[in-house]
Coordinates of C-alpha atoms in Angstrom, one line a residue:
M1 CA 207.0 -91.1 -104.4
Y2 CA 204.9 -88.2 -103.7
Q3 CA 201.2 -88.1 -105.1
S4 CA 199.1 -85.1 -105.1
P5 CA 196.4 -84.9 -102.4
V6 CA 193.7 -85.4 -105.1
S7 CA 195.3 -88.7 -106.3
R8 CA 196.1 -90.0 -102.9
L9 CA 192.5 -89.3 -101.6
C10 CA 191.0 -90.6 -104.7
S11 CA 193.1 -93.8 -104.7
A12 CA 192.1 -94.3 -101.0
L13 CA 188.6 -93.7 -101.8
R14 CA 188.9 -96.5 -104.6
D15 CA 190.3 -98.8 -101.9
V16 CA 187.5 -97.9 -99.5
S17 CA 185.0 -98.4 -102.0
A18 CA 186.2 -101.7 -103.2
L19 CA 186.5 -103.0 -99.6
C20 CA 182.8 -101.8 -98.9
A21 CA 181.6 -103.5 -102.0
S22 CA 183.3 -106.6 -101.1
S23 CA 181.9 -106.8 -97.8
L24 CA 178.5 -106.1 -98.9
R25 CA 178.5 -108.7 -101.4
Q26 CA 179.1 -110.9 -98.5
Q27 CA 176.0 -109.8 -96.6
P28 CA 172.4 -111.4 -97.3
H29 CA 170.6 -109.0 -99.4
H30 CA 167.3 -109.6 -97.4
S31 CA 168.8 -108.5 -94.0
P32 CA 170.2 -105.4 -92.7
V33 CA 173.9 -105.1 -91.9
R34 CA 174.3 -105.6 -88.0
R35 CA 177.1 -104.9 -85.6
R36 CA 178.5 -107.9 -84.2
A37 CA 180.3 -107.9 -80.7
L38 CA 183.9 -109.1 -80.9
P39 CA 184.7 -111.9 -78.4
Q40 CA 187.2 -110.5 -75.8
P41 CA 190.0 -112.8 -77.1
V42 CA 189.8 -111.1 -80.4
L43 CA 191.3 -107.8 -79.0
G44 CA 194.7 -109.5 -78.7
S45 CA 194.9 -110.1 -82.6
L46 CA 193.5 -107.1 -84.0
A47 CA 196.3 -107.2 -86.7
G48 CA 194.8 -110.2 -88.4
L49 CA 191.4 -108.3 -89.1
G50 CA 191.1 -107.2 -92.8
C51 CA 188.6 -104.4 -92.3
C52 CA 187.7 -101.5 -89.8
H53 CA 187.8 -103.5 -86.4
S54 CA 190.8 -101.2 -85.7
L55 CA 191.8 -97.7 -85.9
A56 CA 194.3 -98.8 -88.4
G57 CA 191.7 -99.5 -90.7
W58 CA 191.0 -95.9 -91.5
I59 CA 193.9 -93.9 -90.2
G60 CA 196.6 -92.7 -92.6
D61 CA 197.3 -95.5 -94.8
G62 CA 194.8 -98.4 -95.8
Q63 CA 197.2 -101.1 -95.4
A64 CA 198.2 -100.3 -91.8
K65 CA 198.0 -103.1 -89.2
A66 CA 197.0 -102.7 -85.7
V67 CA 199.8 -103.5 -83.2
P68 CA 198.5 -104.9 -80.0
S69 CA 200.0 -103.5 -76.9
S70 CA 200.0 -103.5 -73.0
G71 CA 201.3 -100.2 -71.9
T72 CA 200.1 -98.5 -68.9
A73 CA 198.4 -95.2 -69.6
P74 CA 199.8 -91.9 -67.9
A75 CA 197.9 -90.6 -64.9
A76 CA 196.9 -87.6 -67.0
A77 CA 194.5 -89.7 -69.0
P78 CA 191.3 -90.2 -66.9
A79 CA 189.6 -92.2 -69.5
V80 CA 192.1 -95.0 -69.3
G81 CA 192.2 -97.2 -66.3
A82 CA 194.1 -100.4 -65.6
A83 CA 195.2 -102.7 -68.2
G84 CA 192.2 -105.0 -67.8
T85 CA 189.7 -102.1 -67.4
G86 CA 191.2 -100.4 -70.6
A87 CA 191.1 -103.7 -72.6
R88 CA 187.4 -103.9 -71.7
S89 CA 186.7 -100.3 -72.5
A90 CA 188.6 -100.6 -75.6
S91 CA 186.4 -103.6 -76.6
R92 CA 183.4 -101.3 -76.7
A93 CA 185.3 -98.8 -79.1
V94 CA 186.6 -101.5 -81.4
C95 CA 183.0 -103.2 -81.4
S96 CA 181.3 -99.9 -82.3
M97 CA 183.2 -99.9 -85.6
G98 CA 181.7 -103.2 -86.7
N99 CA 182.6 -104.4 -90.1
S100 CA 183.4 -102.6 -93.1
T101 CA 180.0 -101.2 -93.6
S102 CA 179.9 -99.6 -90.1
R103 CA 179.1 -96.0 -89.3
L104 CA 182.8 -94.9 -88.9
Y105 CA 183.7 -96.8 -92.1
S106 CA 181.1 -95.2 -94.4
A107 CA 181.7 -91.8 -92.8
L108 CA 185.2 -92.1 -93.7
A109 CA 184.4 -93.0 -97.4
K110 CA 182.2 -89.7 -97.3
T111 CA 185.2 -87.8 -96.0
L112 CA 187.5 -89.0 -98.6
S113 CA 185.0 -88.3 -101.3
S114 CA 184.1 -84.8 -100.2
S115 CA 187.8 -84.0 -99.6
S116 CA 188.9 -85.1 -102.9
T117 CA 186.3 -82.9 -104.6
A118 CA 187.2 -80.0 -102.6
V119 CA 191.0 -80.4 -103.2
S120 CA 190.5 -80.3 -106.9
Q121 CA 188.9 -76.8 -106.4
H122 CA 190.7 -75.1 -103.7
Q123 CA 192.9 -76.2 -100.7
E124 CA 190.9 -73.6 -98.6
E125 CA 187.6 -75.5 -99.4
L126 CA 189.1 -78.8 -98.4
E127 CA 190.0 -77.4 -94.8
A128 CA 186.7 -75.7 -94.4
S129 CA 184.8 -78.6 -95.9
D130 CA 181.5 -79.6 -94.1
H131 CA 182.5 -82.2 -91.8
D132 CA 179.6 -81.4 -89.3
Q133 CA 177.3 -83.4 -91.7
L134 CA 179.4 -86.5 -90.9
D135 CA 179.0 -88.4 -87.7
P136 CA 181.4 -87.0 -85.1
L137 CA 184.1 -89.2 -83.4
D138 CA 184.1 -89.5 -79.7
P139 CA 187.7 -88.8 -78.4
K140 CA 187.3 -91.2 -75.5
D141 CA 186.5 -94.1 -78.0
L142 CA 189.4 -93.1 -80.1
L143 CA 191.8 -93.0 -77.1
E144 CA 190.6 -96.4 -76.0
E145 CA 191.2 -97.9 -79.5
C146 CA 194.5 -96.4 -79.5
Q147 CA 195.3 -98.0 -76.2
V148 CA 194.2 -101.3 -77.6
A149 CA 196.5 -101.1 -80.7
L150 CA 199.4 -100.3 -78.2
Q151 CA 198.8 -102.9 -75.8
E152 CA 202.3 -104.5 -76.7
R153 CA 204.3 -101.5 -76.4
P154 CA 206.1 -100.5 -73.5
A155 CA 204.2 -98.2 -70.9
R156 CA 203.8 -94.6 -71.9
L157 CA 205.8 -92.1 -69.9
R158 CA 204.2 -90.3 -67.1
R159 CA 204.0 -86.5 -67.1
E160 CA 202.0 -84.3 -64.7
F161 CA 200.6 -80.7 -64.8
V162 CA 202.2 -78.4 -62.6
G163 CA 200.2 -75.5 -61.3
L164 CA 202.0 -72.1 -61.4
R165 CA 202.1 -70.0 -58.3
N166 CA 201.3 -66.7 -60.2
G167 CA 199.0 -68.4 -62.7
F168 CA 195.7 -69.0 -61.0
S169 CA 192.9 -66.9 -62.2
S170 CA 189.2 -66.4 -61.4
Q171 CA 188.3 -66.9 -65.1
P172 CA 185.9 -69.9 -65.1
Q173 CA 187.0 -71.6 -68.4
P174 CA 190.8 -71.7 -69.2
F175 CA 191.8 -73.0 -72.5
R176 CA 194.6 -75.4 -73.3
V177 CA 197.3 -75.1 -75.8
M178 CA 199.7 -77.8 -77.1
Q179 CA 202.7 -77.2 -79.1
W180 CA 204.5 -80.3 -80.8
N181 CA 207.1 -81.0 -83.5
I182 CA 205.7 -84.6 -84.3
L183 CA 208.7 -85.6 -86.4
A184 CA 207.8 -86.0 -90.1
Q185 CA 207.4 -89.6 -91.0
A186 CA 209.6 -89.3 -94.1
L187 CA 212.3 -87.7 -92.2
G188 CA 212.1 -90.0 -89.3
E189 CA 212.7 -93.0 -91.5
G190 CA 214.6 -91.7 -94.3
K191 CA 217.0 -88.8 -93.3
D192 CA 217.2 -87.9 -89.6
N193 CA 219.5 -91.0 -88.7
F194 CA 218.4 -91.6 -85.0
I195 CA 221.2 -94.3 -84.6
K196 CA 219.9 -95.7 -81.2
C197 CA 216.3 -95.9 -82.2
P198 CA 215.1 -99.2 -83.6
V199 CA 213.7 -99.1 -87.2
E200 CA 210.5 -100.7 -85.9
A201 CA 209.7 -97.7 -83.5
L202 CA 209.7 -95.4 -86.6
K203 CA 207.1 -97.2 -88.6
W204 CA 204.0 -95.2 -89.2
E205 CA 201.8 -98.1 -88.5
E206 CA 202.8 -97.7 -85.1
R207 CA 204.0 -94.0 -84.5
K208 CA 200.5 -92.8 -85.5
Y209 CA 198.8 -94.4 -82.7
L210 CA 201.4 -92.8 -80.1
I211 CA 201.1 -89.5 -81.8
L212 CA 197.2 -89.6 -81.7
E213 CA 197.3 -91.0 -78.0
E214 CA 199.4 -88.0 -77.0
I215 CA 197.0 -85.5 -78.5
L216 CA 193.9 -87.3 -77.3
M217 CA 195.5 -87.6 -73.7
Y218 CA 195.6 -84.0 -73.3
R219 CA 192.5 -82.8 -75.4
P220 CA 194.0 -79.2 -76.3
D221 CA 191.5 -76.6 -77.3
V222 CA 194.3 -75.2 -79.6
L223 CA 196.7 -77.7 -81.2
C224 CA 199.9 -76.5 -83.2
L225 CA 201.9 -79.0 -84.9
Q226 CA 205.2 -78.9 -87.1
E227 CA 206.7 -81.6 -89.5
V228 CA 203.3 -82.7 -90.5
D229 CA 203.5 -84.9 -93.5
H230 CA 200.2 -86.9 -93.0
Y231 CA 197.9 -84.0 -92.7
F232 CA 195.4 -85.0 -95.5
D233 CA 195.2 -88.7 -94.8
T234 CA 195.3 -88.6 -90.9
F235 CA 195.1 -85.5 -89.0
Q236 CA 192.6 -83.4 -90.8
P237 CA 190.1 -86.3 -91.4
I238 CA 190.2 -87.4 -87.8
L239 CA 190.5 -84.1 -85.9
S240 CA 187.8 -82.4 -88.0
R241 CA 185.5 -85.1 -87.0
M242 CA 186.4 -84.3 -83.4
G243 CA 185.3 -80.8 -83.9
Y244 CA 188.5 -79.1 -84.7
Q245 CA 188.9 -76.4 -87.4
C246 CA 192.0 -77.4 -89.3
T247 CA 194.6 -75.4 -91.3
F248 CA 197.8 -76.5 -93.0
L249 CA 200.6 -74.9 -94.9
A250 CA 203.2 -77.0 -96.5
K251 CA 206.9 -76.0 -97.0
P252 CA 207.6 -74.9 -100.5
W253 CA 210.6 -77.2 -100.7
S254 CA 209.9 -79.9 -98.3
P255 CA 212.9 -82.1 -97.4
C256 CA 210.4 -85.0 -97.3
L257 CA 210.2 -84.9 -101.0
D258 CA 213.8 -86.1 -101.2
V259 CA 213.0 -89.4 -99.6
E260 CA 211.6 -92.3 -101.5
H261 CA 208.0 -93.4 -100.9
N262 CA 207.3 -90.0 -99.0
N263 CA 203.8 -88.9 -98.2
G264 CA 204.1 -85.5 -99.6
P265 CA 205.6 -82.3 -98.1
D266 CA 205.7 -81.6 -94.4
G267 CA 204.5 -78.3 -93.0
C268 CA 202.9 -76.6 -90.1
A269 CA 199.1 -77.3 -89.0
L270 CA 196.8 -75.4 -86.7
F271 CA 193.7 -76.9 -85.1
F272 CA 191.2 -75.2 -82.7
L273 CA 187.9 -76.7 -81.2
Q274 CA 185.1 -74.8 -82.8
D275 CA 182.9 -75.1 -79.6
R276 CA 185.6 -73.0 -77.9
F277 CA 186.6 -70.5 -80.4
Q278 CA 185.4 -69.1 -83.9
L279 CA 187.5 -68.0 -86.6
V280 CA 187.9 -64.3 -87.3
S281 CA 190.7 -64.2 -89.8
S282 CA 193.4 -66.5 -91.1
S283 CA 196.9 -65.7 -92.6
K284 CA 199.3 -68.1 -94.2
I285 CA 202.8 -66.6 -94.2
R286 CA 205.9 -67.7 -96.1
L287 CA 208.7 -66.3 -94.0
S288 CA 211.3 -63.9 -95.5
A289 CA 214.9 -63.4 -94.7
R290 CA 215.2 -59.6 -95.5
T291 CA 214.0 -59.7 -99.1
L292 CA 214.4 -63.6 -99.7
K293 CA 211.6 -65.7 -99.5
T294 CA 212.5 -68.7 -97.5
N295 CA 211.3 -72.4 -97.2
Q296 CA 209.9 -71.8 -93.7
V297 CA 206.3 -70.9 -93.1
A298 CA 203.6 -69.8 -90.4
I299 CA 200.0 -69.9 -89.9
A300 CA 198.4 -67.0 -87.9
E301 CA 194.8 -67.2 -87.0
T302 CA 192.8 -64.6 -85.0
L303 CA 190.0 -66.4 -83.0
Q304 CA 187.1 -65.3 -80.8
C305 CA 186.7 -67.0 -77.5
S306 CA 183.1 -68.3 -77.1
A307 CA 183.1 -68.0 -73.3
T308 CA 184.5 -64.4 -72.9
G309 CA 184.1 -62.9 -76.3
R310 CA 187.9 -62.0 -76.2
L311 CA 190.1 -62.1 -79.4
L312 CA 193.3 -64.2 -79.6
C313 CA 195.8 -64.5 -82.3
V314 CA 197.2 -68.0 -82.3
V315 CA 200.5 -68.7 -84.6
V316 CA 202.5 -71.8 -85.3
T317 CA 205.8 -71.7 -87.0
H318 CA 209.0 -73.6 -87.8
L319 CA 212.1 -71.7 -88.3
K320 CA 215.3 -72.9 -90.3
A321 CA 217.3 -75.7 -88.6
R322 CA 221.1 -76.3 -88.0
T323 CA 224.1 -74.5 -86.5
G324 CA 225.3 -71.7 -88.8
W325 CA 222.0 -70.4 -89.6
E326 CA 221.5 -68.1 -86.7
R327 CA 221.2 -64.9 -88.6
F328 CA 218.8 -66.5 -91.1
R329 CA 216.7 -67.5 -88.2
L330 CA 216.8 -64.0 -86.7
A331 CA 215.6 -62.5 -90.0
Q332 CA 212.8 -65.1 -90.2
G333 CA 211.7 -64.4 -86.7
S334 CA 211.9 -60.6 -87.4
D335 CA 209.7 -61.1 -90.3
L336 CA 207.1 -63.1 -88.5
L337 CA 206.9 -60.3 -85.7
R338 CA 206.5 -57.6 -88.3
N339 CA 203.6 -59.7 -89.8
L340 CA 202.0 -60.2 -86.3
E341 CA 202.4 -56.4 -85.5
T342 CA 200.0 -55.8 -88.4
I343 CA 197.7 -59.0 -87.7
T344 CA 197.3 -58.0 -83.9
Q345 CA 196.8 -54.3 -84.6
G346 CA 199.8 -53.2 -82.7
A347 CA 199.4 -55.9 -80.0
K348 CA 195.8 -55.0 -79.3
V349 CA 195.0 -58.5 -80.0
P350 CA 196.8 -60.8 -77.5
S351 CA 198.9 -63.6 -79.0
I352 CA 200.1 -67.1 -78.5
I353 CA 203.1 -68.1 -80.7
C354 CA 204.0 -71.8 -80.9
G355 CA 207.0 -73.3 -82.7
D356 CA 210.0 -75.2 -83.2
F357 CA 212.3 -72.2 -83.3
N358 CA 215.3 -74.4 -83.8
A359 CA 217.0 -71.7 -81.6
E360 CA 218.3 -71.9 -78.0
P361 CA 217.6 -69.3 -75.4
T362 CA 221.2 -67.7 -76.1
E363 CA 220.2 -67.0 -79.9
E364 CA 219.3 -63.5 -81.0
V365 CA 215.9 -64.6 -82.5
Y366 CA 214.9 -65.7 -78.9
K367 CA 216.1 -62.3 -77.5
R368 CA 214.1 -60.6 -80.2
F369 CA 210.8 -62.3 -79.4
A370 CA 211.6 -61.6 -75.5
S371 CA 211.9 -57.9 -76.1
S372 CA 209.4 -57.5 -78.9
S373 CA 206.5 -54.9 -78.8
L374 CA 204.2 -57.8 -78.6
N375 CA 205.1 -57.9 -74.9
L376 CA 205.8 -61.7 -75.1
N377 CA 207.0 -64.2 -72.4
S378 CA 207.9 -67.9 -72.6
A379 CA 205.4 -70.1 -70.8
Y380 CA 207.8 -72.8 -69.9
K381 CA 210.1 -70.2 -68.1
L382 CA 207.5 -70.3 -65.4
L383 CA 208.4 -73.9 -64.4
S384 CA 211.8 -72.8 -63.3
E385 CA 212.6 -71.8 -59.7
D386 CA 213.3 -68.2 -60.6
G387 CA 210.6 -68.0 -63.3
E388 CA 213.5 -66.8 -65.7
S389 CA 215.0 -69.8 -66.9
E390 CA 214.0 -72.2 -69.9
P391 CA 213.8 -75.9 -69.5
P392 CA 217.1 -77.6 -69.9
Y393 CA 215.8 -79.4 -73.0
T394 CA 212.7 -79.9 -75.2
T395 CA 214.5 -82.2 -77.7
W396 CA 217.1 -85.1 -76.9
K397 CA 218.4 -87.3 -79.6
I398 CA 221.5 -89.3 -80.8
R399 CA 222.6 -88.9 -84.3
P400 CA 225.9 -90.1 -86.0
T401 CA 227.3 -86.5 -85.2
G402 CA 226.5 -87.1 -81.5
E403 CA 224.1 -86.5 -78.7
C404 CA 221.7 -83.4 -79.1
C405 CA 220.0 -82.3 -76.0
L406 CA 218.6 -78.7 -76.5
T407 CA 215.8 -76.3 -75.8
L408 CA 214.4 -75.3 -79.2
D409 CA 210.6 -75.3 -78.7
Y410 CA 208.5 -72.5 -77.2
I411 CA 205.0 -71.3 -76.5
W412 CA 205.2 -67.4 -76.3
Y413 CA 202.3 -65.5 -74.9
S414 CA 201.1 -62.0 -74.4
Q415 CA 201.8 -61.6 -70.6
H416 CA 199.6 -58.4 -70.3
A417 CA 196.5 -60.1 -71.4
L418 CA 197.1 -63.9 -70.6
K419 CA 198.1 -66.0 -67.6
V420 CA 199.5 -69.4 -67.6
N421 CA 197.6 -71.5 -65.0
S422 CA 199.6 -74.6 -65.4
A423 CA 202.1 -76.4 -67.7
L424 CA 202.8 -80.1 -68.5
S425 CA 206.1 -81.1 -66.8
L426 CA 208.8 -82.4 -69.2
L427 CA 210.2 -86.0 -69.1
T428 CA 213.3 -86.6 -67.0
E429 CA 216.5 -88.2 -68.3
E430 CA 215.7 -91.5 -66.5
Q431 CA 212.1 -91.5 -68.2
I432 CA 213.6 -90.7 -71.7
G433 CA 216.3 -93.5 -71.2
P434 CA 219.9 -93.9 -72.6
N435 CA 218.8 -94.3 -76.3
R436 CA 216.9 -90.9 -76.2
L437 CA 214.2 -90.1 -78.5
P438 CA 212.2 -91.1 -80.5
S439 CA 211.6 -94.5 -79.0
F440 CA 209.0 -97.3 -78.7
N441 CA 207.1 -95.3 -75.9
Y442 CA 207.4 -91.7 -77.4
P443 CA 207.0 -91.1 -81.1
S444 CA 209.1 -87.9 -81.8
D445 CA 212.4 -86.5 -81.0
H446 CA 210.8 -83.3 -79.5
L447 CA 208.7 -83.3 -76.3
S448 CA 205.2 -81.8 -76.6
L449 CA 204.5 -78.6 -74.6
V450 CA 201.0 -78.1 -73.1
C451 CA 199.8 -75.1 -71.1
D452 CA 196.6 -74.1 -69.7
F453 CA 195.8 -70.3 -70.2
S454 CA 193.3 -67.8 -69.1
F455 CA 192.5 -64.2 -70.1
N456 CA 193.4 -61.6 -67.6
E457 CA 190.3 -59.7 -66.5
D458 CA 191.8 -56.1 -66.8
P459 CA 194.7 -56.5 -69.5
D460 CA 194.9 -52.8 -70.0
R461 CA 196.2 -52.3 -66.5
L462 CA 199.3 -54.3 -67.2
L463 CA 200.2 -52.6 -70.6

């Protein structure tokens, strides 16, 4: 059952300390610990290793096992070559972790220790804890290690970036935004009833590699996630070490808590690279439906772009699910827009709003965003022939009630101040396959949306 972040982190720290101590007792006292290169055949049996020779040794749960795999990486991943090349490269990543006294392993212990202290004081201090004092993690090494752990998985699905005809800009440094409902682990295993998805494909020991691989593949400058129930033990420790500033807001009454052996409440999380943006202000919003406080939340952060000095308000949210709640979603969306009117000073600061709205384009909440005073447009409309139609689906799953193929996820942006340069294509029906999502080669029932944006040089001209 659910444990508080403090107890979970302290428990993990005790496990880390015990394993480190055990390993140190096995080392000669008179000689320093040295990294020992793993022979090539060992890469195929990482699951049998008991310490941090694999990413599983320090991601999420301390008992996770690395699952070897042999999938072909998507073309969008320049760091991953053919299977043989990937294995050789991944060997370097795995070997760099060495044994339980390696740099990464000891750094994790520091992360857990400092995090548990911070949680006991304030959650905000945990999120802003000083991770720069820890050794940074190389995204290429982590991606390679994910590839090693996924060698026995089917090949990942190929997606390409599509350049948009009206999206090219002379701005030298576009920035990338990723929106994704990653599927809460407790819901995937406990409540969502994906009747065509094998149970093995839903295990966290495997799904976490696929989720991290997808993020590492596209390297967003801004990352917006929903249904995050492994924030404190996976996403915050890892992404903060990769240079991201991290913010999390849990749902007040998360349905994950109804599932036995859950990992705590799910919520929204927002991450941005600190070498691309600086935080100006941050707001955590519990959405209201008229006067009623609801179970849905949003995070809105005003950032300053390091390259241009321009301000940008980035928002992540997740509205109420299921049919019959259309008016409720409209009220929640209207409340969020009212908050953003204040935060953006009446749209003087441009916005990017990412979310699982649980609303199709025919719903009133969608129309409210499209007609708001923030002058918003939906980025993925620009992939259509006429530039006015949303994709046919962003989620496709099969439940006991039937097949569900809907467009629910969006990246809204201020069209007077921002341009969409390119967007990541969606998977075809053939790629998704007859059993739909999630699957052995895709970890969520929602597709990730990824766009490259740039600032317009003269935004006032288009107001």
